[in-house]
Coordinates of C-alpha atoms in Angstrom, one line a residue:
Chain A
M1092 CA -4.1 -27.2 5.7
R1093 CA -1.8 -24.4 4.8
R1094 CA -4.5 -22.1 5.4
L1095 CA -5.1 -23.5 8.8
F1096 CA -1.7 -23.3 9.7
F1097 CA -1.3 -19.7 8.7
V1098 CA -4.6 -18.8 10.7
S1099 CA -3.5 -20.5 13.6
L1100 CA 0.0 -18.9 13.6
T1101 CA -1.4 -15.4 13.2
I1102 CA -4.0 -15.7 15.9
A1103 CA -1.1 -17.0 18.1
A1104 CA 1.4 -14.3 17.3
L1105 CA -1.3 -11.4 17.7
S1106 CA -3.1 -12.9 21.0
M1107 CA -0.5 -11.2 22.9
A1108 CA -1.8 -7.9 21.9
L1109 CA -5.5 -8.9 21.6
V1110 CA -6.5 -8.0 25.4
Q1111 CA -5.7 -4.3 24.9
A1112 CA -6.7 -4.4 21.3
Q1113 CA -10.5 -4.6 21.6
E1114 CA -11.1 -1.0 21.0
L1115 CA -9.9 -1.7 17.4
G1116 CA -12.8 -3.7 16.6
R1117 CA -12.7 -7.2 17.2
R1118 CA -9.2 -7.8 15.2
L1119 CA -5.8 -6.8 14.9
G1120 CA -5.8 -7.1 11.1
G1121 CA -4.2 -10.2 9.4
S1122 CA -5.9 -13.5 8.1
N1123 CA -8.6 -13.5 10.7
G1124 CA -10.2 -11.0 8.5
P1125 CA -13.1 -8.6 9.2
T1126 CA -16.4 -10.2 10.5
P1127 CA -18.4 -11.3 7.2
T1128 CA -21.7 -9.5 6.8
T1129 CA -24.5 -12.4 7.3
A1130 CA -27.6 -10.3 6.9
E1131 CA -29.0 -8.6 4.0
S1132 CA -27.5 -11.2 1.4
S1133 CA -30.4 -11.3 -0.3
R1134 CA -30.4 -7.6 -1.1
P1135 CA -29.3 -6.4 -4.6
A1136 CA -25.9 -5.0 -5.2
P1137 CA -25.8 -1.2 -4.6
K1138 CA -25.6 1.4 -7.6
L1139 CA -24.0 4.5 -7.8
A1140 CA -25.5 7.8 -9.2
D1141 CA -24.1 7.0 -12.5
G1142 CA -25.8 3.5 -12.8
T1143 CA -22.9 1.6 -12.3
I1144 CA -22.7 -1.2 -9.5
D1145 CA -21.0 0.1 -6.3
L1146 CA -18.3 -2.7 -5.5
S1147 CA -16.8 -0.6 -2.7
G1148 CA -16.2 -1.8 0.8
V1149 CA -14.0 -4.1 3.0
W1150 CA -13.9 -7.5 1.6
T1151 CA -12.2 -10.8 2.6
G1152 CA -11.2 -13.4 -0.1
G1153 CA -11.3 -13.5 -3.6
G1154 CA -7.8 -14.5 -4.8
G1155 CA -6.0 -16.6 -2.5
E1156 CA -6.9 -20.2 -3.2
E1157 CA -4.9 -22.6 -4.9
I1158 CA -5.7 -22.7 -8.5
G1159 CA -5.5 -26.5 -8.8
R1160 CA -8.3 -26.6 -6.3
L1161 CA -10.6 -24.3 -8.4
L1162 CA -10.2 -26.5 -11.5
K1163 CA -11.5 -30.1 -12.2
P1164 CA -9.7 -32.9 -10.7
G1165 CA -6.4 -33.5 -13.3
E1166 CA -7.4 -30.4 -15.2
L1167 CA -4.3 -28.5 -13.8
D1168 CA -2.1 -31.2 -15.2
T1169 CA -3.3 -30.6 -18.6
I1170 CA -2.9 -26.7 -18.4
L1171 CA 0.9 -26.6 -17.0
L1172 CA 3.8 -26.8 -19.5
P1173 CA 6.4 -29.1 -18.6
H1174 CA 8.8 -26.5 -17.3
T1175 CA 5.9 -24.9 -15.5
K1176 CA 5.1 -28.3 -13.7
K1177 CA 8.8 -29.1 -13.0
L1178 CA 9.3 -25.9 -11.5
M1179 CA 6.0 -26.1 -9.2
Q1180 CA 7.3 -29.6 -8.3
S1181 CA 10.4 -28.1 -7.1
R1182 CA 8.9 -25.5 -4.9
N1183 CA 7.8 -25.5 -1.3
D1184 CA 6.3 -22.6 1.1
G1185 CA 9.8 -21.8 2.3
M1186 CA 10.6 -20.3 -1.4
D1187 CA 7.1 -18.4 -1.8
P1188 CA 8.2 -14.7 -2.2
Y1189 CA 5.0 -13.9 -0.7
N1190 CA 6.1 -15.2 2.6
Y1191 CA 9.2 -13.0 2.5
C1192 CA 6.8 -10.1 2.2
L1193 CA 6.9 -9.4 -1.2
P1194 CA 3.8 -8.3 -3.1
G1195 CA 1.3 -11.1 -4.2
G1196 CA 0.5 -9.6 -7.6
P1197 CA -2.8 -9.1 -9.0
L1198 CA -4.5 -12.3 -7.8
R1199 CA -3.1 -12.8 -4.4
I1200 CA -3.8 -9.2 -3.3
T1201 CA -7.5 -10.2 -2.4
G1202 CA -6.4 -13.4 -0.5
G1203 CA -5.5 -14.0 3.0
F1204 CA -6.2 -10.5 4.1
G1205 CA -9.2 -8.1 4.5
W1206 CA -9.0 -5.5 1.4
R1207 CA -10.9 -2.6 0.4
L1208 CA -12.2 -1.5 -2.9
V1209 CA -12.3 2.2 -3.5
Q1210 CA -14.1 3.5 -6.9
H1211 CA -12.5 7.0 -7.3
P1212 CA -14.2 9.5 -8.0
T1213 CA -17.2 7.8 -6.8
V1214 CA -19.2 8.6 -9.7
N1215 CA -17.6 8.2 -13.2
A1216 CA -14.7 6.7 -11.4
K1217 CA -11.5 7.1 -13.3
Y1218 CA -9.6 4.5 -10.9
I1219 CA -10.4 1.8 -8.7
F1220 CA -7.9 0.9 -6.0
M1221 CA -7.5 -2.4 -3.9
L1222 CA -5.9 -1.5 -0.9
Q1223 CA -4.7 -4.7 1.1
E1224 CA -4.5 -4.9 4.9
G1225 CA -1.6 -7.1 4.4
N1226 CA 0.6 -8.8 3.4
A1227 CA 2.9 -6.1 2.1
H1228 CA 0.3 -3.4 3.1
T1229 CA 0.3 -2.4 -0.5
Y1230 CA -2.4 -1.4 -3.2
R1231 CA -3.2 -2.1 -6.6
Q1232 CA -4.7 0.3 -9.3
I1233 CA -7.0 -0.2 -12.0
F1234 CA -7.5 2.6 -14.7
M1235 CA -11.0 3.3 -15.4
D1236 CA -10.5 6.2 -17.6
G1237 CA -10.6 4.3 -21.1
R1238 CA -6.8 4.5 -21.6
K1239 CA -5.1 1.6 -23.5
H1240 CA -2.2 -0.6 -22.3
P1241 CA 1.2 0.9 -22.9
V1242 CA 3.0 -0.9 -25.6
D1243 CA 5.9 -2.6 -23.8
P1244 CA 5.3 -1.7 -20.2
S1245 CA 8.2 -2.1 -17.6
P1246 CA 7.3 -5.2 -15.6
T1247 CA 5.9 -4.8 -12.4
W1248 CA 4.2 -6.6 -9.5
Y1249 CA 0.7 -5.7 -10.1
G1250 CA 1.3 -4.7 -13.7
H1251 CA -1.0 -2.5 -15.8
S1252 CA -4.6 -2.7 -15.5
T1253 CA -7.4 -1.2 -17.5
G1254 CA -11.0 -1.6 -16.5
R1255 CA -14.4 -1.1 -18.1
W1256 CA -18.1 -1.9 -17.2
E1257 CA -19.9 -4.8 -19.1
G1258 CA -23.4 -4.3 -17.8
P1259 CA -23.2 -5.1 -14.0
T1260 CA -19.7 -6.7 -14.3
L1261 CA -16.3 -5.0 -13.8
V1262 CA -13.9 -6.3 -16.6
V1263 CA -10.2 -5.6 -15.8
D1264 CA -7.6 -6.4 -18.3
T1265 CA -4.1 -6.6 -16.9
I1266 CA -0.7 -7.2 -18.6
G1267 CA 3.0 -5.8 -18.0
V1268 CA 3.6 -8.0 -14.5
N1269 CA 6.8 -9.3 -13.7
D1270 CA 7.6 -13.0 -13.1
R1271 CA 8.7 -12.7 -9.5
F1272 CA 5.5 -13.5 -7.7
W1273 CA 3.7 -16.9 -7.6
L1274 CA 0.2 -17.1 -8.8
D1275 CA -0.8 -19.0 -5.9
G1276 CA 0.6 -20.7 -2.6
S1277 CA 1.3 -24.0 -4.8
G1278 CA 3.8 -22.1 -6.6
I1279 CA 2.3 -22.1 -9.9
Q1280 CA 4.9 -19.9 -12.3
H1281 CA 3.8 -17.6 -14.9
T1282 CA 6.0 -15.4 -17.5
E1283 CA 6.0 -11.5 -18.2
Q1284 CA 3.5 -12.9 -20.9
L1285 CA 0.9 -13.3 -18.4
H1286 CA -2.5 -11.6 -19.4
L1287 CA -5.5 -11.5 -16.9
V1288 CA -9.1 -10.9 -17.7
E1289 CA -11.0 -10.8 -14.4
R1290 CA -14.6 -10.2 -14.4
W1291 CA -15.8 -8.9 -11.1
T1292 CA -19.6 -9.3 -10.4
R1293 CA -21.4 -8.4 -7.1
T1294 CA -23.9 -11.0 -7.6
D1295 CA -25.8 -10.0 -4.2
F1296 CA -25.2 -7.3 -1.6
T1297 CA -22.5 -9.2 0.3
T1298 CA -20.8 -11.6 -2.3
M1299 CA -18.7 -10.8 -5.2
K1300 CA -17.8 -13.4 -7.8
R1301 CA -14.4 -13.1 -9.7
E1302 CA -13.9 -15.0 -12.7
V1303 CA -10.3 -14.7 -14.0
T1304 CA -9.2 -16.1 -17.4
I1305 CA -5.5 -16.8 -17.2
D1306 CA -3.4 -16.6 -20.3
D1307 CA 0.3 -17.2 -20.6
P1308 CA 1.8 -19.3 -23.7
G1309 CA 5.0 -18.9 -21.8
A1310 CA 3.6 -21.1 -18.8
F1311 CA 0.4 -22.7 -19.7
T1312 CA -0.8 -24.9 -22.7
R1313 CA -4.1 -23.1 -23.1
P1314 CA -6.0 -19.9 -21.3
F1315 CA -8.1 -21.1 -18.5
T1316 CA -10.6 -19.8 -16.2
V1317 CA -11.0 -19.9 -12.4
T1318 CA -13.7 -18.5 -10.0
Y1319 CA -12.9 -17.0 -6.7
T1320 CA -15.4 -15.4 -4.3
A1321 CA -15.1 -12.4 -1.9
R1322 CA -17.4 -11.6 1.0
L1323 CA -18.3 -8.2 2.4
G1324 CA -17.2 -7.3 5.8
T1325 CA -19.7 -6.1 8.3
P1326 CA -20.5 -2.5 7.7
D1327 CA -17.9 -1.5 10.6
S1328 CA -15.0 -3.1 8.9
E1329 CA -12.0 -1.0 8.3
I1330 CA -8.6 -2.3 6.8
F1331 CA -6.0 -2.4 9.5
E1332 CA -2.4 -2.3 9.5
Y1333 CA -0.2 -5.6 8.9
I1334 CA 3.3 -5.1 7.8
C1335 CA 4.9 -8.3 7.1
I1336 CA 8.3 -6.9 6.8
E1337 CA 8.2 -5.7 10.4
N1338 CA 9.2 -9.0 11.7
N1339 CA 8.5 -11.0 8.6
Q1340 CA 5.6 -13.1 10.8
Y1341 CA 5.2 -15.9 8.5
G1342 CA 8.4 -16.4 6.7
L1343 CA 11.8 -16.4 8.4
A1344 CA 10.2 -15.7 11.7
Q1345 CA 8.4 -19.0 11.5
G1346 CA 11.5 -21.0 10.7
L1347 CA 11.0 -21.2 7.1
Q1348 CA 14.4 -21.2 5.3
P1349 CA 14.9 -19.1 2.1
P1350 CA 16.1 -21.1 -0.8
V1351 CA 19.9 -22.0 -1.0
K1352 CA 21.6 -20.1 -3.8
G1353 CA 21.7 -22.5 -6.6
E1354 CA 19.6 -25.1 -5.2
T1355 CA 16.3 -24.2 -6.6
E1356 CA 14.4 -23.0 -9.4
K1357 CA 15.1 -22.8 -13.4
Chain B
M101 CA 24.2 13.2 -4.3
R102 CA 22.2 10.2 -2.7
R103 CA 19.5 11.0 -4.9
A104 CA 21.8 10.7 -8.0
A105 CA 22.8 7.3 -6.7
V106 CA 19.4 5.8 -6.1
V107 CA 18.0 6.6 -9.5
P108 CA 20.6 4.6 -11.7
L109 CA 20.1 1.9 -9.0
L110 CA 16.5 1.7 -9.5
V111 CA 16.7 1.6 -13.3
V112 CA 19.0 -1.3 -13.1
A113 CA 16.9 -3.0 -10.6
L114 CA 13.8 -2.7 -12.5
G115 CA 15.6 -4.0 -15.6
V116 CA 13.9 -1.6 -17.5
S117 CA 14.6 -0.7 -21.0
L118 CA 14.6 2.7 -22.5
A119 CA 11.4 1.1 -24.5
A120 CA 9.4 2.3 -21.2
Q121 CA 8.7 5.7 -22.3
E122 CA 5.0 4.8 -22.5
L123 CA 4.9 4.9 -18.6
P124 CA 4.9 8.8 -18.9
T125 CA 8.5 10.1 -18.1
R126 CA 9.8 8.4 -15.3
L127 CA 10.2 5.3 -13.7
G128 CA 8.8 6.1 -10.2
G129 CA 11.2 6.9 -7.2
T130 CA 12.8 9.9 -6.3
N131 CA 12.6 11.6 -9.7
G132 CA 8.8 12.3 -9.1
P133 CA 6.3 13.4 -11.5
R134 CA 6.8 16.3 -13.8
P135 CA 5.2 19.2 -11.6
A136 CA 2.0 21.1 -12.9
A137 CA 2.2 24.4 -14.6
P138 CA 2.0 27.0 -11.9
A139 CA -1.6 28.3 -11.6
P140 CA -1.4 30.8 -8.8
T141 CA -4.8 32.7 -9.7
R142 CA -6.8 29.6 -10.5
A143 CA -9.3 28.5 -7.8
V144 CA -8.9 25.5 -5.8
P145 CA -11.4 22.8 -6.7
R146 CA -14.2 21.7 -4.4
L147 CA -16.1 18.6 -4.2
P148 CA -19.7 18.3 -4.5
D149 CA -20.2 19.1 -0.6
G150 CA -18.1 22.4 -0.8
T151 CA -15.1 21.0 1.1
V152 CA -11.8 21.6 -0.8
D153 CA -10.8 19.0 -3.2
L154 CA -7.1 17.9 -2.2
G155 CA -7.1 15.0 -4.5
G156 CA -4.4 14.5 -7.1
V157 CA -0.7 13.4 -7.4
W158 CA 1.6 15.3 -5.2
S159 CA 5.3 15.5 -4.5
G160 CA 7.0 16.4 -1.3
G161 CA 5.0 17.6 1.8
G162 CA 7.2 15.7 4.6
P163 CA 10.7 15.9 6.0
V164 CA 13.4 13.7 4.2
G165 CA 16.7 14.4 5.6
D166 CA 16.3 16.6 8.7
I167 CA 12.8 17.6 10.0
G168 CA 14.0 20.5 11.9
Q169 CA 15.7 22.2 9.2
Q170 CA 13.5 21.2 6.4
G171 CA 10.5 22.0 8.5
G172 CA 11.6 25.6 9.2
L173 CA 13.3 25.3 12.7
K174 CA 16.5 26.8 13.8
R175 CA 19.4 24.5 13.5
G176 CA 20.0 22.8 16.9
Y177 CA 16.6 23.6 18.0
L178 CA 15.3 20.0 18.4
E179 CA 18.3 19.2 20.0
S180 CA 17.7 21.7 22.5
I181 CA 14.4 20.4 23.5
M182 CA 15.0 16.8 23.4
T183 CA 14.5 14.7 26.5
P184 CA 17.7 13.2 27.8
A185 CA 16.6 9.8 26.8
A186 CA 15.8 11.1 23.0
K187 CA 19.0 12.9 23.0
A188 CA 20.9 9.5 24.1
I189 CA 19.1 7.7 21.2
F190 CA 19.7 10.1 18.6
A191 CA 23.4 10.3 19.3
T192 CA 23.7 6.8 18.6
R193 CA 21.8 6.7 15.4
T194 CA 23.6 6.7 11.7
E195 CA 21.8 6.8 8.4
A196 CA 22.8 3.2 7.5
Q197 CA 20.3 2.1 10.6
D198 CA 17.4 4.1 9.1
P199 CA 14.5 1.6 9.2
Y200 CA 13.2 3.5 6.0
N201 CA 16.4 2.2 4.3
Y202 CA 15.3 -1.3 4.8
C203 CA 11.9 -0.9 3.7
M204 CA 9.9 -0.1 6.5
P205 CA 7.0 2.4 6.5
A206 CA 8.1 6.0 6.8
G207 CA 5.4 6.7 9.5
V208 CA 3.9 10.2 10.1
P209 CA 5.1 12.9 9.1
R210 CA 7.7 11.2 6.8
M211 CA 5.4 9.4 4.4
A212 CA 4.9 12.1 1.8
A213 CA 8.4 13.2 1.4
D214 CA 10.4 11.7 -1.6
F215 CA 8.0 9.6 -3.5
A216 CA 5.0 10.7 -5.2
W217 CA 1.7 10.2 -3.4
R218 CA -2.0 10.4 -4.2
L219 CA -4.5 12.0 -2.1
V220 CA -8.1 10.2 -2.5
Q221 CA -11.1 11.5 -0.7
Y222 CA -13.5 8.8 -0.3
P223 CA -16.5 8.7 -1.4
T224 CA -16.6 11.9 -3.3
T225 CA -19.4 13.2 -1.5
K226 CA -19.2 13.6 2.4
P227 CA -15.9 11.7 2.4
T228 CA -15.7 9.1 5.4
H229 CA -12.1 8.3 4.6
I230 CA -9.1 10.0 2.9
F231 CA -6.5 7.7 1.5
L232 CA -2.9 8.5 1.1
L233 CA -1.5 6.2 -1.6
Y234 CA 2.5 6.3 -1.9
E235 CA 4.6 5.2 -4.8
G236 CA 7.5 4.1 -2.4
N237 CA 9.0 3.2 -0.4
M238 CA 7.2 0.0 0.2
H239 CA 4.3 1.2 -2.2
S240 CA 2.0 1.4 0.8
F241 CA -0.9 3.5 2.1
R242 CA -2.4 5.6 4.9
Q243 CA -6.1 6.2 5.9
I244 CA -7.7 9.0 7.6
F245 CA -11.0 8.5 9.2
M246 CA -13.4 11.5 8.3
D247 CA -16.6 10.0 9.7
G248 CA -16.5 11.7 13.2
R249 CA -15.1 8.8 15.2
K250 CA -12.8 9.2 18.0
H251 CA -9.6 7.8 18.8
P252 CA -9.6 4.4 20.6
V253 CA -8.8 4.6 24.2
D254 CA -5.5 2.6 24.0
P255 CA -4.8 1.8 20.4
T256 CA -2.2 -1.1 19.3
P257 CA 0.7 1.1 18.2
T258 CA 1.2 0.9 14.6
W259 CA 3.5 2.7 12.0
F260 CA 0.8 5.0 10.8
G261 CA -1.0 5.4 14.1
H262 CA -4.8 6.3 14.1
S263 CA -5.7 9.3 12.3
I264 CA -8.8 11.2 12.5
G265 CA -9.7 14.4 10.3
R266 CA -12.0 17.1 10.3
W267 CA -12.5 20.3 8.3
E268 CA -12.0 23.8 9.9
G269 CA -13.1 26.0 7.1
D270 CA -10.9 24.9 4.2
T271 CA -8.3 23.6 6.5
L272 CA -8.0 19.7 6.9
V273 CA -6.9 19.1 10.3
V274 CA -5.7 15.7 11.0
D275 CA -5.3 14.3 14.5
S276 CA -3.0 11.2 15.0
I277 CA -2.1 8.8 18.0
G278 CA -1.3 5.4 18.4
F279 CA 2.1 5.4 16.6
N280 CA 4.8 2.8 17.4
D281 CA 8.2 4.5 18.0
K282 CA 10.0 2.4 15.3
F283 CA 10.2 4.9 12.3
W284 CA 12.5 8.0 12.4
F285 CA 11.3 11.3 11.3
D286 CA 14.0 11.7 9.1
R287 CA 17.5 10.3 7.8
R288 CA 19.2 11.8 10.7
G289 CA 17.1 9.8 12.9
H290 CA 15.2 12.3 15.1
P291 CA 13.5 9.9 17.5
H292 CA 9.8 9.8 19.1
T293 CA 8.1 7.6 21.5
E294 CA 4.7 5.9 21.4
Q295 CA 3.4 9.2 23.2
L296 CA 3.7 10.9 19.9
H297 CA 0.6 13.0 19.0
T298 CA 0.7 15.0 15.5
I299 CA -1.9 17.6 14.4
E300 CA -1.6 18.2 10.7
R301 CA -3.3 21.1 9.2
W302 CA -3.5 20.7 5.3
T303 CA -4.5 23.8 3.1
R304 CA -4.3 24.1 -0.6
P305 CA -3.4 27.9 -0.7
E306 CA -3.4 27.8 -4.7
F307 CA -4.1 25.2 -7.2
T308 CA -0.7 23.5 -7.5
K309 CA 0.3 23.7 -3.8
L310 CA -0.5 21.9 -0.6
T311 CA 0.9 23.5 2.7
R312 CA 1.1 21.1 5.7
V313 CA 1.7 22.5 9.0
V314 CA 2.5 19.7 11.5
T315 CA 2.5 20.0 15.2
I316 CA 4.5 17.3 17.1
D317 CA 3.8 17.0 20.6
D318 CA 5.8 13.8 22.2
P319 CA 6.5 14.3 25.8
G320 CA 8.6 11.3 25.8
A321 CA 11.1 12.7 23.4
Y322 CA 10.5 16.6 23.5
T323 CA 10.0 18.7 26.3
R324 CA 7.5 20.9 24.3
P325 CA 5.6 20.7 21.4
F326 CA 6.9 22.1 18.0
D327 CA 5.6 23.0 14.6
V328 CA 7.1 22.2 11.2
T329 CA 5.9 23.4 7.8
F330 CA 6.3 21.5 4.5
T331 CA 4.9 22.1 1.1
A332 CA 3.7 19.7 -1.5
E333 CA 3.5 20.3 -5.2
L334 CA 0.9 19.0 -7.7
G335 CA 2.0 16.8 -10.6
S336 CA 1.0 17.6 -14.0
P337 CA -2.7 16.4 -14.7
D338 CA -1.3 13.1 -16.7
S339 CA 0.7 12.1 -13.5
E340 CA 0.3 8.5 -12.1
I341 CA 1.7 6.9 -9.3
L342 CA 4.0 4.2 -10.5
E343 CA 5.1 1.1 -8.6
Y344 CA 8.1 1.2 -6.5
I345 CA 8.4 -1.9 -4.1
C346 CA 11.7 -1.0 -2.0
I347 CA 11.8 -4.6 -0.6
E348 CA 11.9 -6.1 -4.0
N349 CA 15.7 -5.7 -3.9
N350 CA 16.1 -3.4 -0.8
Q351 CA 17.6 -0.8 -3.4
Y352 CA 19.2 2.0 -0.9
G353 CA 19.9 -0.2 2.0
L354 CA 21.8 -3.1 1.8
P355 CA 22.8 -3.2 -1.9
G356 CA 23.8 0.5 -1.5
G357 CA 26.6 -0.9 0.5
H358 CA 25.0 -0.1 4.1
D359 CA 25.5 -2.6 6.9
F360 CA 22.4 -3.1 9.0
N361 CA 23.5 -2.2 12.6
P362 CA 26.9 -3.2 12.2
V363 CA 28.5 -4.3 15.5
G364 CA 30.0 -1.4 17.4
R365 CA 27.9 1.2 16.1

């Protein structure tokens, strides 16, 4: 429902510019996303010269869904610690930091907007970058050079991510996030103890499965796993420029009210 | 002076303890990565296809306070070639109104100035894209199309515009149009219009340096094109881009005591 609302808002907001914008492909960025590839889904995932799977391209989705909907009915209830549940219940869209143009964190950077995965260098990559068209138009980096996590990293929005290959699966381990973003639009809170293990597998040419194990003893009763799916854009897809803070399209500009001091949370 | 004020603010804002030394030697922001040791005789690296490898973590390479002075122009020159409309806008601007201080994108050529940034040629062989990843101010990125495409005919104006690049020998030539008129070239507020057309010539004259000559052509704001020149310095080999999120608490703008467009200014 929220997704539909968001899409229609975005379309409405962008339609003024659409007429003259046809030269920018078929879209202006935002949640309408690149056109998904329909052909070639049966083709296997491409490989790079070093034998690793090539995950690069412009993708849509793979991180924006509400976590409760990816679990069995009622399962979320058994996972949330009491204070996490209470916090979630006290929250609404108008409080979501994402709606105020803050970074979405490692999960939501691949939700809601087109995003590009870059393996760099292409062969024997030392980095993987994920560039998000929206919301804050930021990027995330994953270290592929075998380094370890720092012992006590300064908490950041995207944390410290190290990656390795297990056969065809990219395994990304992340710690060191701050507790300022929500894990999803439903307001699931985490702490700085959050530890994510992502397993990215390009199951066919146009589909990427992302299995994420979420562990945070400060917020959840146990580690749990959710699976997202990303779809490849057509070969001519590009990431466009969506700058949320330019006019805060979805947040304040749409009439959402920021939380009044003292009224909400904790 | 401002530099000195921003760093402690940043440290406080991130709530970081000194235990953070494992994140190299810095916390991101304007203190930048440690510079690489000078290597004036070392050959510049090349990609498998023979083009110069411009990749790495760099500091500098764009205007911060004053595009004319920092770009090598005589004091007052830009004012002397401004159109009356641009001059009128310029006269009203104060640093406190700088959109950059409110976490808006820096635009071109400013992005590359006071935060570390990484240049990525992608893919490594016969790159179709160049990405410039900026640590600050909003932790954003710019892309340059290297696949031979043309500019769109009437692009929707954006902060980073539409950039296409090509090689002329060992010089990367980046041609950009399609900018909005919302960003400032520098803290002084040198203006431009949507007619802005930039041509950047990037060379790596030695291993640890990038030279960037930018031709700025904007008949809406300047009566003739002008060239400004900037230099970027390579970071030490262990340099990484850290995460600086301006909007997190708007470190320099509002908390720094600036009012946004105060009445009467």
